[in-house]
Tab-separated table of C-alpha atoms in Angstrom:
chain	number	residue	atom	x	y	z
A	209	MET	CA	0.000	0.000	0.000
A	210	SER	CA	2.821	2.437	0.815
A	211	ALA	CA	4.092	2.301	-2.773
A	212	GLU	CA	0.615	3.099	-4.091
A	213	LEU	CA	0.220	5.926	-1.577
A	214	SER	CA	3.507	7.413	-2.778
A	215	ASP	CA	1.921	8.003	-6.184
A	216	ASP	CA	-0.073	11.098	-6.990
A	217	LEU	CA	0.911	13.030	-3.844
A	218	GLU	CA	-0.292	16.330	-5.307
A	219	ARG	CA	-3.945	15.268	-5.100
A	220	LEU	CA	-6.196	15.738	-2.103
A	221	PHE	CA	-6.284	12.568	-0.010
A	222	LEU	CA	-10.022	13.000	0.628
A	223	PRO	CA	-12.700	14.856	-1.352
A	224	PRO	CA	-13.317	18.422	-0.095
A	225	SER	CA	-16.860	17.673	1.144
A	226	VAL	CA	-15.553	15.407	3.941
A	227	LEU	CA	-12.858	17.841	5.117
A	228	PRO	CA	-13.951	19.871	8.189
A	229	LEU	CA	-12.513	23.164	6.899
A	230	PHE	CA	-14.131	22.949	3.459
A	231	GLY	CA	-16.572	25.826	3.041
A	232	THR	CA	-14.870	28.002	5.669
A	233	THR	CA	-12.791	31.149	5.244
A	234	GLU	CA	-9.709	29.164	6.279
A	235	TRP	CA	-10.198	26.801	3.329
A	236	THR	CA	-10.663	29.699	0.911
A	237	GLY	CA	-7.391	31.232	2.079
A	238	MET	CA	-5.325	28.046	1.596
A	239	THR	CA	-3.022	27.418	-1.348
A	240	ASP	CA	-3.345	24.147	-3.271
A	241	SER	CA	-0.295	22.680	-1.515
A	242	GLU	CA	-1.677	23.691	1.896
A	243	ARG	CA	-4.973	21.987	1.069
A	244	VAL	CA	-3.163	18.789	0.100
A	245	ALA	CA	-1.129	18.866	3.342
A	246	TYR	CA	-4.279	19.524	5.358
A	247	SER	CA	-6.162	16.686	3.630
A	248	ARG	CA	-3.253	14.343	4.378
A	249	ALA	CA	-3.231	15.241	8.091
A	250	TYR	CA	-7.005	14.935	8.400
A	251	CYS	CA	-7.127	11.658	6.448
A	252	ALA	CA	-4.564	10.168	8.860
A	253	ALA	CA	-6.645	11.344	11.824
A	254	MET	CA	-9.963	10.170	10.397
A	255	PHE	CA	-8.678	6.736	9.347
A	256	ALA	CA	-7.053	6.196	12.762
A	257	THR	CA	-10.398	7.070	14.352
A	258	CYS	CA	-12.201	4.701	11.972
A	259	ALA	CA	-9.828	1.907	13.030
A	260	TRP	CA	-10.525	2.652	16.714
A	261	LEU	CA	-14.282	2.499	16.105
A	262	GLU	CA	-13.813	-0.805	14.284
A	263	PHE	CA	-11.940	-2.202	17.321
A	264	VAL	CA	-14.890	-1.342	19.571
A	265	ILE	CA	-17.338	-2.967	17.146
A	266	ILE	CA	-15.156	-6.095	16.807
A	267	HIS	CA	-15.103	-6.448	20.603
A	268	PHE	CA	-18.893	-6.544	20.754
A	269	LEU	CA	-19.323	-8.796	17.721
A	270	ASN	CA	-17.024	-11.386	19.283
A	271	ARG	CA	-18.802	-11.118	22.626
A	272	MET	CA	-22.211	-11.488	20.988
A	273	SER	CA	-21.100	-14.520	18.956
A	274	VAL	CA	-20.095	-16.356	22.153
A	275	ARG	CA	-23.579	-15.810	23.615
A	276	GLN	CA	-25.502	-16.855	20.517
A	277	ASN	CA	-27.334	-20.179	20.329
A	278	SER	CA	-28.240	-19.760	16.663
A	279	VAL	CA	-25.521	-21.181	14.413
A	280	ALA	CA	-26.614	-18.944	11.519
A	281	VAL	CA	-26.447	-15.757	13.608
A	282	ARG	CA	-23.122	-16.781	15.140
A	283	ARG	CA	-21.700	-17.442	11.677
A	284	TYR	CA	-22.866	-14.017	10.484
A	285	LEU	CA	-21.344	-12.249	13.518
A	286	LEU	CA	-17.994	-13.960	12.941
A	287	ILE	CA	-18.043	-13.043	9.241
A	288	GLU	CA	-18.813	-9.415	10.106
A	289	ALA	CA	-16.027	-9.391	12.713
A	290	ALA	CA	-13.584	-10.675	10.076
A	291	GLU	CA	-14.678	-7.952	7.661
A	292	GLU	CA	-14.276	-5.301	10.359
A	293	CYS	CA	-10.757	-6.642	11.033
A	294	ARG	CA	-9.885	-6.100	7.363
A	295	HIS	CA	-11.313	-2.583	7.500
A	296	ALA	CA	-9.374	-1.733	10.668
A	297	SER	CA	-6.145	-3.099	9.177
A	298	ALA	CA	-6.523	-1.024	5.996
A	299	PHE	CA	-7.432	2.127	7.930
A	300	LEU	CA	-4.465	1.679	10.286
A	301	GLU	CA	-1.928	0.970	7.549
A	302	CYS	CA	-3.002	4.024	5.572
A	303	SER	CA	-3.103	6.253	8.664
A	304	GLU	CA	0.371	5.153	9.789
A	305	TRP	CA	1.853	5.870	6.392
A	306	LEU	CA	0.237	9.319	6.216
A	307	ASN	CA	1.156	10.359	9.773
A	308	PRO	CA	2.924	7.776	11.969
A	309	ASP	CA	2.919	10.172	14.949
A	310	PHE	CA	-0.870	10.543	15.186
A	311	GLU	CA	-2.194	8.733	18.263
A	312	GLY	CA	-5.844	8.372	17.295
A	313	PRO	CA	-8.942	9.983	18.812
A	314	PRO	CA	-8.709	12.148	21.949
A	315	ARG	CA	-8.045	10.340	25.208
A	316	TRP	CA	-11.497	11.141	26.605
A	317	CYS	CA	-13.102	9.479	23.559
A	318	ARG	CA	-11.021	6.353	24.091
A	319	MET	CA	-11.917	6.304	27.792
A	320	LEU	CA	-15.654	6.506	27.061
A	321	GLY	CA	-15.238	3.773	24.464
A	322	ALA	CA	-13.619	1.596	27.132
A	323	VAL	CA	-16.561	2.275	29.465
A	324	LEU	CA	-19.003	1.198	26.741
A	325	MET	CA	-17.055	-2.014	26.130
A	326	ALA	CA	-16.976	-2.794	29.850
A	327	THR	CA	-20.588	-1.967	30.749
A	328	GLY	CA	-22.672	-1.886	27.560
A	329	THR	CA	-25.307	-4.479	26.729
A	330	ASP	CA	-25.513	-6.066	23.288
A	331	THR	CA	-28.321	-3.634	22.437
A	332	ASP	CA	-26.243	-0.664	23.620
A	333	ALA	CA	-23.386	-1.890	21.467
A	334	MET	CA	-25.485	-2.475	18.356
A	335	ALA	CA	-27.090	0.969	18.675
A	336	ALA	CA	-23.676	2.618	19.040
A	337	ALA	CA	-22.315	0.561	16.132
A	338	PHE	CA	-25.303	1.589	14.004
A	339	VAL	CA	-24.623	5.305	14.601
A	340	ALA	CA	-20.882	4.891	13.982
A	341	GLU	CA	-21.352	2.837	10.822
A	342	GLU	CA	-23.943	5.270	9.442
A	343	LEU	CA	-21.503	8.170	9.851
A	344	LEU	CA	-18.571	6.223	8.443
A	345	ASP	CA	-20.705	4.938	5.578
A	346	GLU	CA	-21.614	8.481	4.498
A	347	ILE	CA	-17.997	9.669	4.688
A	348	ASN	CA	-16.718	6.605	2.851
A	349	ARG	CA	-19.388	6.849	0.144
A	350	ARG	CA	-18.310	10.403	-0.585
A	351	THR	CA	-14.670	9.349	-0.549
A	352	ALA	CA	-15.224	6.311	-2.789
A	353	ASP	CA	-17.032	8.389	-5.410
A	354	GLY	CA	-15.023	11.588	-4.948
A	355	GLU	CA	-11.843	13.149	-6.235
A	356	GLY	CA	-9.436	11.979	-3.533
A	357	HIS	CA	-6.320	9.814	-3.763
A	358	SER	CA	-6.770	6.463	-5.526
A	359	VAL	CA	-5.782	4.450	-2.415
A	360	THR	CA	-8.216	6.202	-0.074
A	361	ARG	CA	-10.943	5.740	-2.693
A	362	MET	CA	-10.143	2.012	-2.868
A	363	ILE	CA	-10.235	1.592	0.936
A	364	SER	CA	-13.518	3.480	1.168
A	365	ARG	CA	-15.078	1.527	-1.701
A	366	ARG	CA	-14.368	-1.793	0.022
A	367	HIS	CA	-15.753	-0.437	3.277
A	368	VAL	CA	-18.996	0.711	1.622
A	369	GLU	CA	-19.551	-2.691	-0.013
A	370	ASP	CA	-19.465	-4.470	3.361
A	371	GLU	CA	-21.289	-1.848	5.405
A	372	ALA	CA	-24.557	-2.225	3.492
A	373	ARG	CA	-24.931	-5.701	5.046
A	374	HIS	CA	-23.710	-4.576	8.457
A	375	LEU	CA	-26.209	-1.719	8.632
A	376	ALA	CA	-29.076	-3.961	7.509
A	377	PHE	CA	-28.210	-6.428	10.292
A	378	ALA	CA	-27.967	-3.648	12.900
A	379	ARG	CA	-31.381	-2.243	11.930
A	380	ALA	CA	-33.006	-5.682	12.099
A	381	PHE	CA	-31.338	-6.449	15.445
A	382	LEU	CA	-32.487	-3.169	17.004
A	383	ARG	CA	-36.066	-3.545	15.746
A	384	LYS	CA	-36.391	-7.127	17.018
A	385	ALA	CA	-34.412	-6.836	20.269
A	386	GLU	CA	-36.371	-8.321	23.166
A	387	CYS	CA	-35.796	-5.871	26.005
A	388	SER	CA	-37.936	-4.018	28.520
A	389	ARG	CA	-39.113	-0.440	28.157
A	390	LEU	CA	-36.636	0.580	30.859
A	391	SER	CA	-33.802	-1.152	29.011
A	392	ARG	CA	-34.742	0.598	25.763
A	393	PHE	CA	-34.844	3.929	27.588
A	394	ARG	CA	-31.380	3.309	29.045
A	395	THR	CA	-30.055	2.372	25.618
A	396	SER	CA	-31.621	5.505	24.113
A	397	VAL	CA	-29.702	7.715	26.558
A	398	ARG	CA	-26.446	5.815	26.133
A	399	VAL	CA	-26.572	5.857	22.355
A	400	ALA	CA	-27.243	9.610	22.339
A	401	VAL	CA	-24.117	10.160	24.438
A	402	ASN	CA	-22.189	7.695	22.273
A	403	ALA	CA	-23.328	9.541	19.142
A	404	TYR	CA	-21.793	12.735	20.514
A	405	VAL	CA	-18.526	10.928	21.277
A	406	ILE	CA	-18.449	9.285	17.839
A	407	ALA	CA	-19.130	12.569	16.030
A	408	ARG	CA	-16.424	14.371	18.007
A	409	ALA	CA	-13.989	11.518	17.364
A	410	ILE	CA	-14.632	11.625	13.608
A	411	GLU	CA	-14.371	15.414	13.746
A	412	ALA	CA	-11.001	15.154	15.538
A	413	ASP	CA	-8.876	17.409	13.378
A	414	PRO	CA	-5.222	17.766	14.405
A	415	VAL	CA	-4.804	20.782	12.128
A	416	ALA	CA	-7.748	23.009	12.939
A	417	ARG	CA	-10.139	21.397	15.431
A	418	SER	CA	-11.013	24.681	17.133
A	419	ARG	CA	-11.662	26.530	13.871
A	420	VAL	CA	-14.309	24.308	12.283
A	421	ARG	CA	-17.379	26.401	11.585
A	422	MET	CA	-20.843	24.999	12.196
A	423	GLY	CA	-21.816	26.352	8.784
A	424	SER	CA	-19.302	24.180	6.946
A	425	GLU	CA	-20.408	21.362	4.636
A	426	PHE	CA	-18.770	18.858	6.969
A	427	ALA	CA	-20.782	20.046	9.974
A	428	ALA	CA	-23.980	19.978	7.892
A	429	MET	CA	-23.214	16.401	6.792
A	430	LEU	CA	-22.675	15.269	10.394
A	431	SER	CA	-25.839	16.988	11.587
A	432	CYS	CA	-28.002	15.533	8.787
A	433	ASN	CA	-26.622	12.033	9.336
A	434	LEU	CA	-27.115	12.135	13.115
A	435	ARG	CA	-30.711	13.336	12.706
A	436	ALA	CA	-31.435	10.413	10.361
A	437	SER	CA	-29.955	7.956	12.891
A	438	GLN	CA	-31.998	9.526	15.678
A	439	ARG	CA	-35.214	9.183	13.667
A	440	PHE	CA	-34.586	5.483	13.029
A	441	LEU	CA	-33.768	4.776	16.683
A	442	ALA	CA	-36.846	6.679	17.856
A	443	ALA	CA	-39.051	4.699	15.448
A	444	ALA	CA	-37.493	1.468	16.768
A	445	GLY	CA	-38.431	2.423	20.339
A	446	TYR	CA	-35.164	3.929	21.593
A	447	ASP	CA	-36.442	7.364	22.526
A	448	GLY	CA	-37.165	9.515	25.555
A	449	VAL	CA	-36.940	13.026	26.978
A	450	LEU	CA	-33.364	12.561	28.208
A	451	SER	CA	-32.177	11.009	24.961
A	452	ARG	CA	-33.745	13.782	22.873
A	453	ALA	CA	-31.971	16.346	25.049
A	454	ALA	CA	-28.674	14.494	24.645
A	455	TRP	CA	-28.982	14.406	20.843
A	456	THR	CA	-29.350	18.194	20.625
């Protein structure tokens, strides 16, 4: 992969619409070379964050497969875990080549992820995975079809192909989950908090985190995607006053 990444270094590594500064005055004031350098730094950060999210999802998929009595469901969970391992490996390899010094999402995001892995139920995990995969799917769709570097387009294209199945499974799982009203309420609050953490982790921009404008295309994409996830979860029964407040 490193040899392929070394080609075409004058192109943006991600399409402008998934770069946090696109549409801001900072972006307008950048030279072409500055935009390429910025896209490289952000791509390294975003792919490292994607890998971290995949690790969290893999943890829960493996845990769920151990608990399953259905051979068919267990087989599916193991297949999805294997696919997520491939995604994480590709994201990590690309991120390390682009910026080997980047440590991944902020420490507080990693700590909250550890809390979810230690205390979350399968339903909590699937709801959090659904929100994360929806956000990543939108970003990767734009990257796969956009004007970025050929390697990042290839990685994103493979991710999109697998995520269609993963999202369909997550939706079906959340609709059919047998849990009490109290359990659904608890999950609704947790997933709202997790959505905030996931969005901030994906937004983690080592170049200009504090300067991202809420009017940028990136912020609008995040907001639209999170609202769509919230609507699905509410329709599936994961809703409440506290969760609605947490989503805002």
